[in-house]
C-alpha cells in the first residue's frame, strides 16, 4: 500500500455504517484521522465503541494496512474485546493486526527481533515474580546483606518502580540508591540486571525498558518502526507510566498520527507508577492536537452524574468536562450516617434484603470499599443473614494468606493436635526450617503416633536434627506453651497481637515496605478487631470455621464486594459505598505519603466509585470506627460535603432531625473527647453517652468460660519393648551403635563412628 494523503473529516452523508450509530463527538473521534487526537472520554460515554470504530475505519477506508496500525491496551481482556469488536466491523481483516495488544506483549514481540542489542538472545525467558524474588534473595545473601532487614520483596518493588520511570542503574540518583541497603540500591539493581543477562532472561519491566533503550540508542531502528506505524491508538492513556509515555512519544514523533483515549478524572493508579500528567500535557507534547470530549453518558441517572461531576470539579488539575444524559428521573444519591461499623454492615444488609424482595438481581448489587480490610464485617453479616456474595479481585477475608497464617497459630494454641495448622506456620515467618526437617517431623510423628507439634518437641530434644533446627523448633514450642498460658489471662485479640509481635510476623511485613504488605498489616489489624467481639478463642475459631464452610453454588446470584480500584470499568444497578470518613476515605496513609496530589487522586477514586452505579448509589459513614483495635470517633469524609446538595438525599437517623455527629458532641466540645467516655471498657461498663447507641442493637455477651488446655509436653510416648540398654542398633545417619541409656522412647547410643548421641527409638532398628 502506498502512502495516502491526509484525510479530512467525512461529510455527514458519507458516514459509514459502523459510525452511524455513534453520537456526533464519537463520530468526530472516528473520522478525524490525521494528526494527534486527544479523546477525553468520561465514565460510561462509550469510548470503547468510538475507539474500535476508529480502528475499523482506518482499515475499511484503506488508510493503512492492518499491520501498519499500532494499538496498545493495558490488559489482555481489553485487547481481546477490541479485536472482537473490530472483527465485527471488518471481518477477517482483523487477523492481520499483529500490533494490537498490551504494552508488554507488543514490546516482547519487538524485543525478540532486537534482543542482541541489549545483551540477550532472541529466545530469552521472561521470569515471573517468584523467580525474581528467588534471584534477588541469592544476590542479597551473596553480597552480605541481611535479607530480614532488607527484604527481597522491597528491592523488587523498588526495581519495578525504577523501570516504570524508565531508569537504568546508571540513571539512579543518590536518593534512589539510598532507598535500599543503606545506599546500595544502585549496586543491587546493577547486579540484578547483570544476572538476568547471564541467564538470558528479563522481567516484565525490562520488556519496555529494553525497547526504550533500543529506540534511544539506535536511531535507524526507531525510524524503521516510525515508518511502519502509520497510526497509533492508545487506550486508557491516563494510566500510562513514564516508560510507556516515553516509548509512545518516540514512536509518534514522525507522523504524529496518534490518538489517545482516556479520562484524567479516572486516573487512580499512581501507586502502580501511572502519571496523570501524561494526559494533561498531551496538547503540549503534540501542538495542534484535536481535543474531542465524550460527555454523553449512557450508564447512570442524572442525579448520579450530577453528584459525581460536582465532586470532581473540586480537583484543580484536570480537563474541564461535565457528564450528561438524556435519561430522565432517578433517585438522588443517598447519604446514610450510622453509629459504627457493625451498624453499617447491618444497614447495607437490610437494604439488600429489600432489593431482593423487590425482585432485584443480586448480581447487579455491589459494595465498593477503599481498603480490603473493610470487607470483613460485611462478609460476617451476609453469612449471618444468608446473602450470597463474591469477593472480586482478591480472596474472601478469612482466605487471605496472612489471615490463614494468623488463624493457624491460634488453632495450634487452642488445639495442639492440629497438624495441618502447625505445618502451615512451623516455618512462617522463615526460621530456616526446610523440607527435610518437615519430612523428619512427619516421619517421627507417624512412627510414634503423636501430633506433629509433640513429635517435633521430641525431635528437638535429640540429635536427629542439626543443632540450629533443633534449637529453632524448641524455641517455637516454648512460645506455644507460653501463649497457651497467656490465653487464660488475655482476650483473644490481645493474644493474637502478642503472637504477631513475638513471632516477628508484623516485623516481616513492615520490613517489606510495599503497598501490598501495608494492606496485609491492615487485614491483620482488622482480624484482631473482629476477635474483640468474642469472649473465648474457641468461640472465635468456631465462628471462622462456620463462615469458611458457607459457600453458595456457582450458579447462585451473588452480590459483589470489591475495592474501588478493582471496580474501574465495571457497572452495577445498585452500588453501596461504605466507610466515607476522614482517614478511611480519603485514606490517611495516602494523604501522609502524597499530600495534595494524593488527595486529588482519592477524589478521582470517589468519582470512579460513584459512576459505577446505574440506578442507585448509597454512601455510608460511621460516627465511630474501631481502627487498630482502638475505638476512634470519625468525622464524615470531606467528599460528602463536596457533593452538590441538589443531587443528594442525606438521612438523619435520630429524633429531632439531629445527625449522629450533632448527637455525639456539643458545639464547644472536642469531637474526639467523648470516645473513651462512651465506649465500653474491658469490663463491659458503658459511659453516659452509650444510651445513644441502643438503637443500634448492641447485646451484652456472657462471661468468658475458661477451657481446659493441653500442652505439647503433655503427650506421652511409650518406649519400644524390643530395645533395652546394651542392645546393638542401627541408625540411617549415624550407623551402628550400642544403647547406653534409655528414658521412655529417648535413647542414648554410643555409635561406632559418630560417638555418643541422643536419638528417638523410632529412628533405629535392632541390629541383632
XYZ file of C-alpha atoms in Angstrom:
768
model
C 0.000 0.000 0.000
C 1.282 3.456 -0.841
C 1.087 6.426 1.460
C -2.314 8.097 1.436
C -2.818 11.860 1.591
C -4.078 13.353 4.806
C -7.748 12.680 5.247
C -10.234 15.257 6.444
C -13.481 14.558 8.272
C -16.107 12.854 6.148
C -19.230 14.707 5.225
C -22.305 13.645 7.204
C -23.855 11.839 4.237
C -20.706 9.732 3.897
C -20.646 8.477 7.499
C -20.015 4.708 7.266
C -22.394 2.210 8.853
C -20.093 1.410 11.794
C -20.119 5.099 12.791
C -23.737 5.894 12.017
C -24.970 4.743 15.435
C -22.463 6.934 17.284
C -23.223 10.397 18.662
C -21.604 13.444 16.991
C -18.497 13.668 19.235
C -17.922 9.926 18.836
C -18.238 10.265 15.064
C -15.768 13.137 15.124
C -13.295 10.930 17.022
C -13.693 8.222 14.373
C -13.441 10.440 11.312
C -10.672 12.821 12.410
C -7.926 10.531 11.208
C -4.901 12.751 10.635
C -2.716 14.372 13.276
C -2.758 13.984 17.048
C -6.151 13.394 18.697
C -6.985 13.504 22.391
C -10.284 11.702 23.049
C -11.410 12.687 26.551
C -13.934 10.001 27.394
C -15.810 10.360 30.678
C -17.192 7.393 32.578
C -19.851 5.481 30.633
C -19.559 7.615 27.488
C -18.870 4.818 25.005
C -15.144 5.262 24.491
C -14.610 1.610 23.504
C -17.254 1.920 20.786
C -15.568 5.034 19.424
C -12.049 3.580 19.600
C -12.945 0.317 17.867
C -14.937 2.156 15.198
C -11.923 4.385 14.566
C -9.661 1.354 14.237
C -12.110 -0.281 11.814
C -12.385 2.978 9.854
C -8.623 3.179 9.252
C -8.684 -0.290 7.705
C -12.018 -0.036 5.881
C -11.025 3.237 4.215
C -7.627 1.755 3.307
C -5.719 4.440 5.138
C -3.367 1.737 6.378
C -2.889 -2.000 6.190
C -3.851 -3.771 9.446
C -0.129 -4.440 10.047
C 0.589 -0.692 9.876
C -1.535 0.173 12.911
C -0.228 0.058 16.476
C -2.980 -0.228 19.073
C -1.981 -0.733 22.713
C -4.102 -1.527 25.761
C -3.360 -2.283 29.411
C -4.938 -5.709 29.776
C -5.256 -8.827 27.659
C -9.006 -8.712 28.264
C -9.242 -5.225 26.752
C -7.147 -6.318 23.780
C -9.358 -9.369 23.170
C -12.530 -7.288 23.406
C -11.153 -4.723 20.969
C -10.088 -7.388 18.490
C -13.543 -8.969 18.716
C -15.374 -5.685 18.160
C -13.159 -4.625 15.269
C -13.697 -8.049 13.712
C -17.451 -7.429 13.778
C -16.847 -4.339 11.624
C -14.166 -5.507 9.179
C -14.308 -9.301 9.337
C -11.184 -11.417 8.825
C -9.013 -8.372 8.206
C -8.610 -8.096 11.986
C -6.445 -11.236 11.892
C -3.792 -9.181 10.131
C -3.284 -6.882 13.131
C -0.134 -8.211 14.817
C 0.422 -4.990 16.734
C -2.890 -4.920 18.633
C -2.165 -5.944 22.218
C -0.922 -4.859 25.602
C 2.133 -2.638 26.035
C 4.148 -5.590 27.289
C 3.071 -8.068 24.608
C 3.899 -5.598 21.837
C 7.306 -4.826 23.342
C 8.036 -8.537 23.849
C 7.441 -9.078 20.133
C 9.735 -6.188 19.242
C 12.427 -7.339 21.652
C 12.563 -10.821 20.104
C 13.788 -9.118 16.936
C 16.421 -6.916 18.592
C 17.417 -8.816 21.755
C 21.121 -8.860 20.888
C 21.253 -5.063 21.218
C 20.661 -5.367 24.976
C 22.830 -8.439 25.529
C 20.109 -11.079 25.160
C 19.319 -13.818 22.657
C 16.003 -13.946 20.811
C 14.838 -16.955 22.827
C 15.112 -15.059 26.130
C 12.962 -16.102 29.103
C 10.515 -13.796 30.866
C 10.718 -14.570 34.581
C 7.765 -14.286 36.938
C 7.595 -12.682 40.370
C 8.608 -15.853 42.237
C 11.722 -16.291 40.102
C 12.556 -12.624 40.551
C 12.366 -12.863 44.332
C 14.452 -16.029 44.409
C 17.132 -14.382 42.266
C 17.196 -11.255 44.423
C 17.485 -13.306 47.614
C 20.525 -15.043 46.160
C 22.158 -11.711 45.340
C 21.383 -10.308 48.786
C 22.921 -13.333 50.508
C 25.980 -13.380 48.262
C 26.673 -9.721 48.987
C 26.494 -9.892 52.783
C 23.232 -8.063 53.328
C 20.670 -9.117 55.915
C 17.581 -10.182 53.956
C 15.405 -9.829 57.027
C 16.442 -6.195 57.377
C 16.327 -5.552 53.636
C 13.744 -7.952 52.156
C 13.964 -9.085 48.561
C 10.346 -8.068 48.047
C 11.199 -4.480 48.951
C 14.068 -4.460 46.449
C 11.810 -5.989 43.776
C 9.289 -3.187 44.315
C 11.972 -0.529 44.029
C 13.416 -2.027 40.844
C 9.950 -2.250 39.308
C 9.372 1.405 40.162
C 12.684 2.456 38.627
C 11.898 0.580 35.433
C 8.425 2.158 35.289
C 10.173 5.523 35.370
C 12.486 4.494 32.523
C 15.592 4.456 34.731
C 18.587 2.195 34.153
C 21.017 1.525 37.034
C 23.296 4.353 35.873
C 20.352 6.781 35.926
C 19.578 6.418 39.638
C 20.019 9.434 41.840
C 21.653 9.284 45.254
C 18.187 9.493 46.817
C 17.009 6.488 44.796
C 20.067 4.473 45.774
C 19.620 5.317 49.452
C 16.203 3.645 49.426
C 17.777 0.200 49.812
C 20.652 -1.336 51.727
C 21.980 1.913 53.210
C 22.810 3.377 49.822
C 23.371 0.135 47.903
C 20.264 0.351 45.727
C 22.199 1.114 42.548
C 24.663 -1.693 43.245
C 21.935 -4.322 43.619
C 19.980 -3.026 40.609
C 23.186 -3.386 38.556
C 23.891 -6.878 39.905
C 20.324 -7.931 39.200
C 20.417 -6.739 35.580
C 23.767 -8.447 35.003
C 22.455 -11.682 36.477
C 19.374 -11.565 34.250
C 21.550 -11.180 31.153
C 23.717 -14.122 32.189
C 20.530 -16.202 32.381
C 19.270 -14.853 29.017
C 16.220 -13.572 30.875
C 14.305 -10.422 31.651
C 11.416 -9.461 33.880
C 8.217 -7.699 32.781
C 9.648 -4.273 33.490
C 12.553 -4.998 31.156
C 10.272 -5.558 28.159
C 9.509 -1.844 27.888
C 12.752 -0.517 29.317
C 14.878 -2.533 26.884
C 12.833 -1.290 23.915
C 13.053 2.284 25.137
C 16.844 1.912 25.384
C 16.993 0.377 21.903
C 14.994 3.251 20.410
C 17.160 5.834 22.159
C 20.466 4.254 21.166
C 19.629 3.001 17.651
C 18.104 5.733 15.537
C 17.707 3.521 12.461
C 15.567 1.006 14.357
C 13.366 3.741 15.781
C 12.874 5.193 12.301
C 12.004 1.728 10.994
C 9.084 1.483 13.433
C 8.091 5.122 12.876
C 7.712 4.321 9.175
C 5.901 1.067 9.877
C 3.194 2.516 12.141
C 1.073 4.955 10.173
C -1.408 5.226 13.024
C -1.080 4.752 16.761
C -4.031 4.252 19.101
C -3.726 4.113 22.897
C -6.455 3.038 25.306
C -6.649 4.302 28.939
C -3.907 6.856 28.347
C -4.399 8.317 31.834
C -2.908 5.103 33.255
C 0.410 5.278 31.397
C 3.627 5.453 33.394
C 6.830 7.256 32.459
C 8.442 4.478 30.404
C 5.239 3.890 28.425
C 4.878 7.620 27.805
C 8.473 7.980 26.597
C 8.161 4.910 24.340
C 4.958 6.193 22.731
C 6.281 9.716 22.276
C 9.324 8.429 20.379
C 7.201 6.274 18.068
C 4.749 9.101 17.310
C 7.237 11.933 16.679
C 7.489 11.391 12.906
C 3.919 11.092 11.587
C 2.201 12.380 14.760
C -0.867 10.294 13.877
C -1.508 9.290 17.476
C -4.937 9.060 19.054
C -5.060 8.603 22.815
C -8.237 7.789 24.692
C -8.646 8.391 28.383
C -10.095 10.376 31.245
C -7.869 12.252 33.660
C -10.746 12.131 36.161
C -10.297 8.342 36.313
C -6.534 8.261 36.885
C -6.338 6.225 40.110
C -3.206 4.092 39.763
C -0.286 6.305 40.787
C 0.805 3.547 43.196
C 1.482 1.440 40.102
C 3.501 4.227 38.507
C 0.710 5.833 36.453
C 1.171 9.576 35.910
C -1.932 11.682 35.301
C 0.377 14.416 33.986
C 0.854 12.389 30.789
C -2.701 13.013 29.598
C -2.770 16.562 30.956
C 0.255 17.600 28.855
C -0.717 15.810 25.637
C -1.515 19.098 23.879
C 1.950 20.425 24.765
C 3.628 17.252 23.524
C 1.636 17.404 20.280
C 0.760 21.039 19.449
C -2.377 21.454 17.413
C -3.939 18.247 18.721
C -7.680 17.856 18.205
C -9.388 17.570 21.612
C -12.689 15.680 21.425
C -14.796 15.364 24.563
C -17.178 12.457 25.034
C -19.562 13.686 27.728
C -22.872 11.972 26.946
C -23.236 9.198 29.496
C -25.175 6.015 28.663
C -24.944 4.420 32.102
C -26.170 6.466 35.044
C -29.094 8.633 36.141
C -28.894 12.457 36.121
C -28.549 12.647 39.915
C -25.669 10.153 39.987
C -23.877 12.063 37.225
C -24.603 15.408 38.890
C -23.171 14.235 42.202
C -20.041 12.782 40.576
C -19.442 15.820 38.353
C -19.878 18.245 41.239
C -17.393 16.286 43.342
C -14.666 16.021 40.698
C -14.838 19.755 39.956
C -13.082 20.273 43.283
C -9.876 18.993 41.641
C -7.721 21.736 40.158
C -5.529 19.702 37.784
C -7.996 18.342 35.240
C -9.571 18.906 31.851
C -12.925 20.622 32.171
C -15.811 18.346 31.177
C -19.275 17.589 32.510
C -21.162 14.346 32.060
C -24.805 14.486 30.994
C -27.503 12.044 29.967
C -30.742 12.044 28.023
C -32.260 9.757 30.661
C -34.893 11.210 32.975
C -35.732 10.626 36.615
C -33.808 8.517 39.027
C -33.204 8.744 42.754
C -30.770 11.097 44.391
C -27.533 9.720 45.813
C -28.398 8.599 49.343
C -26.130 9.546 52.266
C -26.605 7.499 55.447
C -24.894 8.176 58.765
C -24.635 5.239 61.188
C -23.269 4.746 64.682
C -20.426 2.329 63.914
C -19.071 -0.312 61.546
C -21.364 -3.175 62.647
C -24.438 -0.989 62.142
C -23.083 -0.007 58.717
C -22.963 -3.674 57.677
C -26.400 -4.250 59.173
C -27.962 -1.324 57.266
C -26.448 -2.458 53.979
C -27.671 -5.993 54.591
C -31.212 -4.752 55.265
C -31.171 -2.641 52.090
C -30.023 -5.623 50.016
C -32.738 -7.816 51.514
C -35.312 -5.198 50.463
C -33.900 -5.132 46.940
C -34.007 -8.929 46.811
C -37.639 -8.858 47.980
C -38.433 -6.459 45.145
C -37.004 -8.916 42.632
C -33.643 -7.234 42.074
C -30.822 -9.294 40.577
C -28.152 -9.719 43.270
C -25.531 -9.887 40.512
C -26.319 -6.222 39.923
C -25.520 -5.198 43.518
C -22.015 -4.126 44.538
C -20.268 -2.940 47.700
C -17.141 -0.950 46.894
C -14.627 -0.368 49.695
C -11.496 1.739 49.917
C -9.379 -0.966 51.600
C -9.660 -4.739 51.665
C -9.897 -4.965 55.443
C -13.333 -3.295 55.231
C -14.881 -6.409 53.680
C -14.734 -8.479 56.863
C -17.780 -7.048 58.654
C -19.915 -7.330 55.522
C -18.859 -10.932 54.964
C -19.732 -11.869 58.539
C -23.077 -10.099 58.306
C -24.059 -11.691 54.992
C -23.199 -15.166 56.269
C -25.388 -14.496 59.286
C -28.456 -13.414 57.274
C -27.926 -15.769 54.334
C -26.968 -13.398 51.496
C -24.656 -14.901 48.888
C -21.615 -12.840 47.962
C -18.409 -12.962 45.956
C -15.103 -11.197 46.519
C -13.692 -9.858 43.241
C -10.022 -9.054 42.807
C -8.926 -10.939 45.897
C -9.749 -13.645 48.406
C -12.506 -13.680 50.952
C -11.254 -12.157 54.170
C -10.576 -15.387 56.044
C -8.951 -16.953 52.957
C -6.175 -14.378 52.626
C -2.698 -15.765 53.244
C -1.843 -13.572 56.220
C -5.205 -14.306 57.859
C -4.753 -18.038 57.346
C -1.291 -17.812 58.911
C -2.616 -15.975 61.953
C -5.502 -18.417 62.319
C -3.081 -21.349 62.079
C -1.146 -20.038 65.094
C -4.387 -19.637 67.020
C -5.566 -23.131 66.066
C -2.359 -24.726 67.383
C -2.673 -22.728 70.600
C -6.250 -23.929 71.049
C -5.635 -27.453 69.801
C -2.041 -28.819 69.846
C -3.107 -31.840 67.778
C -3.897 -29.649 64.733
C -1.150 -30.935 62.415
C -2.360 -29.018 59.340
C -2.172 -25.701 61.169
C 1.258 -26.469 62.652
C 2.635 -27.489 59.255
C 1.465 -24.181 57.783
C 3.336 -21.977 60.274
C 6.295 -24.028 61.512
C 8.464 -22.004 59.119
C 6.347 -18.874 58.720
C 7.909 -16.359 59.160
C 11.037 -18.010 57.778
C 13.005 -19.799 60.509
C 15.437 -21.786 58.389
C 13.423 -24.988 58.694
C 13.383 -26.668 55.305
C 11.551 -29.551 53.648
C 13.921 -32.164 55.079
C 13.160 -31.048 58.614
C 9.431 -31.265 57.947
C 9.862 -34.733 56.435
C 11.646 -35.934 59.594
C 8.928 -34.405 61.743
C 6.217 -36.226 59.800
C 8.174 -39.497 59.813
C 8.634 -39.435 63.561
C 5.035 -38.387 64.190
C 3.780 -41.398 62.221
C 6.164 -43.796 63.947
C 5.234 -42.788 67.467
C 1.603 -41.871 66.842
C 1.898 -38.310 68.123
C 0.681 -34.982 66.739
C 3.232 -33.104 64.676
C 3.949 -30.476 67.343
C 4.540 -33.050 70.098
C 6.722 -35.187 67.813
C 8.722 -32.111 66.874
C 9.349 -31.364 70.519
C 10.782 -34.856 70.969
C 12.998 -34.464 67.920
C 14.300 -31.152 69.195
C 15.460 -32.952 72.348
C 17.607 -35.383 70.369
C 20.490 -35.370 67.922
C 18.277 -36.340 64.976
C 18.233 -32.756 63.734
C 21.025 -30.241 63.200
C 21.561 -28.133 66.302
C 20.232 -24.976 64.673
C 16.982 -26.626 63.545
C 16.549 -28.326 66.917
C 17.003 -25.062 68.804
C 14.584 -23.241 66.492
C 11.867 -25.871 66.941
C 12.369 -25.947 70.701
C 12.047 -22.163 70.877
C 8.848 -22.237 68.813
C 7.289 -24.927 71.005
C 8.253 -22.947 74.133
C 6.426 -19.968 72.628
C 3.312 -22.085 72.107
C 3.414 -23.173 75.752
C 3.743 -19.534 76.778
C 0.833 -18.445 74.540
C -1.412 -21.183 75.952
C -0.753 -19.891 79.442
C -1.381 -16.309 78.278
C -4.662 -17.324 76.624
C -6.297 -17.707 80.030
C -5.389 -14.165 81.042
C -5.674 -12.231 77.760
C -8.584 -11.594 75.451
C -8.396 -13.390 72.083
C -7.497 -10.131 70.333
C -4.700 -9.362 72.789
C -3.389 -12.890 72.377
C -3.258 -12.508 68.589
C -1.367 -9.236 68.818
C 1.144 -10.874 71.149
C 1.626 -13.783 68.727
C 2.157 -11.467 65.754
C 4.759 -9.492 67.682
C 6.544 -12.461 69.282
C 6.873 -14.372 66.011
C 8.123 -11.366 64.071
C 5.215 -11.663 61.621
C 4.352 -7.971 61.842
C 8.018 -7.025 61.614
C 8.363 -9.175 58.486
C 5.539 -7.268 56.764
C 6.728 -3.867 57.949
C 10.219 -4.560 56.589
C 8.841 -5.160 53.083
C 7.760 -1.512 52.764
C 5.360 -2.268 49.921
C 1.718 -1.310 49.359
C 0.792 -4.997 49.421
C 2.496 -5.512 52.792
C 0.730 -2.468 54.251
C -2.585 -3.909 53.139
C -1.760 -7.222 54.806
C -0.936 -5.397 58.052
C -4.335 -3.665 57.850
C -6.024 -7.040 57.349
C -4.341 -8.464 60.452
C -5.418 -5.426 62.452
C -8.980 -5.991 61.268
C -8.722 -9.645 62.307
C -7.750 -8.583 65.829
C -10.630 -6.113 65.830
C -13.039 -8.888 64.834
C -11.769 -11.070 67.686
C -12.687 -8.432 70.249
C -16.321 -9.400 69.775
C -15.688 -12.922 71.149
C -15.212 -13.998 74.732
C -13.041 -17.038 74.081
C -10.622 -18.178 71.431
C -12.733 -21.280 70.905
C -15.827 -19.195 70.154
C -13.973 -17.186 67.532
C -12.384 -20.200 65.806
C -15.782 -21.871 65.638
C -17.234 -18.751 64.019
C -14.464 -18.708 61.394
C -14.984 -22.384 60.608
C -18.695 -21.789 60.006
C -18.019 -18.747 57.820
C -15.471 -20.533 55.656
C -17.729 -23.573 55.295
C -20.600 -21.475 53.946
C -20.306 -21.367 50.169
C -23.083 -20.843 47.660
C -23.489 -22.669 44.385
C -21.537 -21.124 41.498
C -24.829 -20.553 39.685
C -26.491 -18.659 42.540
C -26.963 -14.913 42.356
C -24.324 -13.129 44.447
C -23.641 -9.566 45.414
C -20.163 -8.325 44.572
C -17.727 -6.992 47.178
C -14.578 -5.387 45.843
C -12.250 -2.415 46.199
C -12.941 0.812 44.332
C -9.729 0.326 42.376
C -10.825 -3.106 41.166
C -14.248 -1.772 40.132
C -12.916 0.570 37.442
C -14.524 -0.307 34.123
C -17.470 -2.148 35.732
C -21.059 -1.068 36.338
C -23.934 -2.186 38.572
C -27.565 -1.196 39.065
C -27.106 -0.725 42.821
C -23.873 0.420 44.454
C -23.124 0.815 48.176
C -20.086 2.868 49.214
C -19.288 2.370 52.943
C -16.583 3.933 55.077
C -16.691 7.516 53.786
C -14.929 9.019 56.793
C -11.763 11.067 57.082
C -8.808 8.736 57.481
C -10.608 5.823 55.828
C -11.602 7.646 52.643
C -9.684 9.709 51.797
C -7.047 7.342 53.114
C -4.873 8.928 55.771
C -1.935 6.841 54.621
C -2.295 8.169 51.085
C -2.510 11.764 52.307
C 0.550 11.341 54.515
C 2.585 9.951 51.627
C 1.393 12.155 48.775
C -0.187 15.326 50.131
C -2.356 17.348 47.746
C -1.611 15.127 44.749
C -2.851 12.092 46.682
C -5.935 13.965 47.843
C -6.865 14.688 44.242
C -6.324 11.044 43.326
C -8.519 9.977 46.240
C -11.195 12.336 44.902
C -10.830 10.771 41.444
C -11.315 7.391 43.112
C -14.546 8.675 44.688
C -15.666 9.843 41.238
C -14.944 6.408 39.784
C -16.842 4.714 42.617
C -19.985 6.827 42.223
C -20.058 6.435 38.445
C -20.120 2.623 38.726
C -23.812 2.976 39.665
C -26.515 2.867 37.005
C -29.671 3.400 39.077
C -28.967 3.680 42.809
C -25.927 4.852 44.778
C -25.747 4.824 48.575
C -22.867 6.328 50.575
C -22.433 5.432 54.255
C -20.310 6.906 57.032
C -19.936 5.893 60.675
C -19.625 8.080 63.745
C -17.285 5.593 65.400
C -14.947 3.018 63.955
C -12.507 0.638 65.556
C -9.102 1.054 63.902
C -6.025 -0.900 65.015
C -8.026 -2.147 67.975
C -8.981 1.304 69.257
C -12.371 2.969 69.066
C -11.990 6.242 67.183
C -14.526 8.987 66.710
C -14.870 9.650 62.987
C -15.999 12.636 61.004
C -17.614 12.370 57.569
C -15.352 12.412 54.544
C -14.771 15.831 53.036
C -16.028 14.278 49.795
C -19.556 14.088 51.244
C -19.593 17.832 51.844
C -18.375 18.390 48.268
C -21.361 16.582 46.740
C -23.894 19.098 45.324
C -26.896 19.312 47.679
C -29.423 19.156 44.834
C -28.243 15.664 43.903
C -28.085 14.010 47.337
C -30.538 12.874 49.970
C -28.870 12.904 53.418
C -30.598 10.734 56.003
C -30.705 11.697 59.690
C -31.135 8.720 61.984
C -32.029 10.370 65.313
C -35.156 12.070 66.541
C -35.420 15.825 66.264
C -33.517 15.984 62.998
C -30.139 15.763 64.692
C -27.419 13.834 62.935
C -25.237 11.316 64.706
C -22.480 13.893 64.633
C -24.564 16.505 66.428
C -25.600 13.937 68.999
C -22.032 12.978 69.753
C -20.766 16.333 70.930
C -21.877 19.832 71.688
C -20.754 22.814 69.652
C -17.933 23.667 72.046
C -16.793 20.137 72.815
C -13.711 18.436 71.414
C -15.248 15.929 68.951
C -12.766 13.246 69.985
C -13.098 13.655 73.751
C -16.256 11.558 74.093
C -14.836 8.344 72.695
C -13.330 6.911 75.884
C -16.392 8.044 77.821
C -18.941 6.403 75.531
C -17.250 3.172 74.517
C -17.347 0.090 76.774
C -14.219 -0.670 78.774
C -12.774 -4.159 79.239
C -15.301 -4.923 81.986
C -18.204 -4.006 79.716
C -19.114 -0.817 81.650
C -20.558 1.943 79.460
C -20.255 5.681 79.715
C -23.250 8.043 79.848
C -23.229 8.559 76.090
C -23.751 4.894 75.416
C -27.550 5.127 75.577
C -27.430 6.899 72.233
C -26.329 3.658 70.602
C -29.086 1.427 71.973
C -30.976 1.661 68.705
C -28.000 0.031 67.005
C -28.858 -3.287 68.624
C -25.860 -3.934 70.858
C -26.074 -7.024 73.034
C -24.095 -7.987 76.086
C -22.140 -11.247 75.991
C -21.741 -13.888 78.710
C -18.641 -14.002 80.823
C -15.706 -15.897 79.367
C -15.588 -19.608 80.099
C -12.135 -20.967 80.633
C -11.410 -24.039 78.549
C -9.075 -26.869 79.603
C -5.900 -26.871 77.532
C -3.239 -29.491 76.830
C 0.319 -28.584 76.017
C 2.537 -30.430 73.558
C 4.581 -31.646 76.507
C 1.580 -33.484 77.956
C 1.675 -36.168 75.290
C 3.343 -39.390 76.492
C 5.194 -41.800 74.187
C 5.633 -45.461 75.065
C 9.163 -46.954 74.763
C 9.790 -49.808 72.370
C 9.752 -53.222 74.073
C 12.385 -54.710 71.748
C 15.137 -52.248 72.752
C 16.988 -52.193 76.068
C 20.284 -50.918 77.442
C 23.112 -52.906 75.846
C 21.218 -53.608 72.606
C 23.091 -53.138 69.312
C 21.153 -50.931 66.906
C 21.478 -49.295 63.506
C 20.683 -45.641 62.584
C 20.456 -44.465 58.948
C 22.582 -41.389 59.655
C 24.929 -42.433 62.490
C 25.422 -46.113 61.642
C 25.886 -48.922 64.246
C 25.978 -48.338 67.971
C 25.147 -49.675 71.435
C 22.348 -48.357 73.674
C 23.900 -46.941 76.853
C 20.827 -45.329 78.446
C 17.067 -45.287 77.932
C 14.380 -42.836 79.117
C 10.968 -43.535 77.649
C 11.371 -43.505 73.898
C 14.619 -41.499 74.066
C 17.842 -43.420 73.729
C 21.451 -42.552 74.416
C 23.619 -44.516 71.974
C 27.373 -44.824 71.646
C 27.842 -45.019 67.866
C 30.976 -46.601 66.408
C 31.641 -43.687 64.068
C 29.609 -40.741 65.393
C 30.164 -41.169 69.139
C 27.556 -40.549 71.854
C 24.183 -39.303 70.512
C 20.650 -38.892 71.823
C 18.033 -40.227 69.402
C 14.382 -41.283 69.294
C 13.866 -45.037 69.304
C 11.668 -44.918 66.167
C 14.739 -43.936 64.114
C 16.729 -47.087 64.895
C 16.442 -50.785 64.156
C 17.759 -53.672 66.230
C 20.975 -54.925 64.584
C 20.824 -58.413 66.054
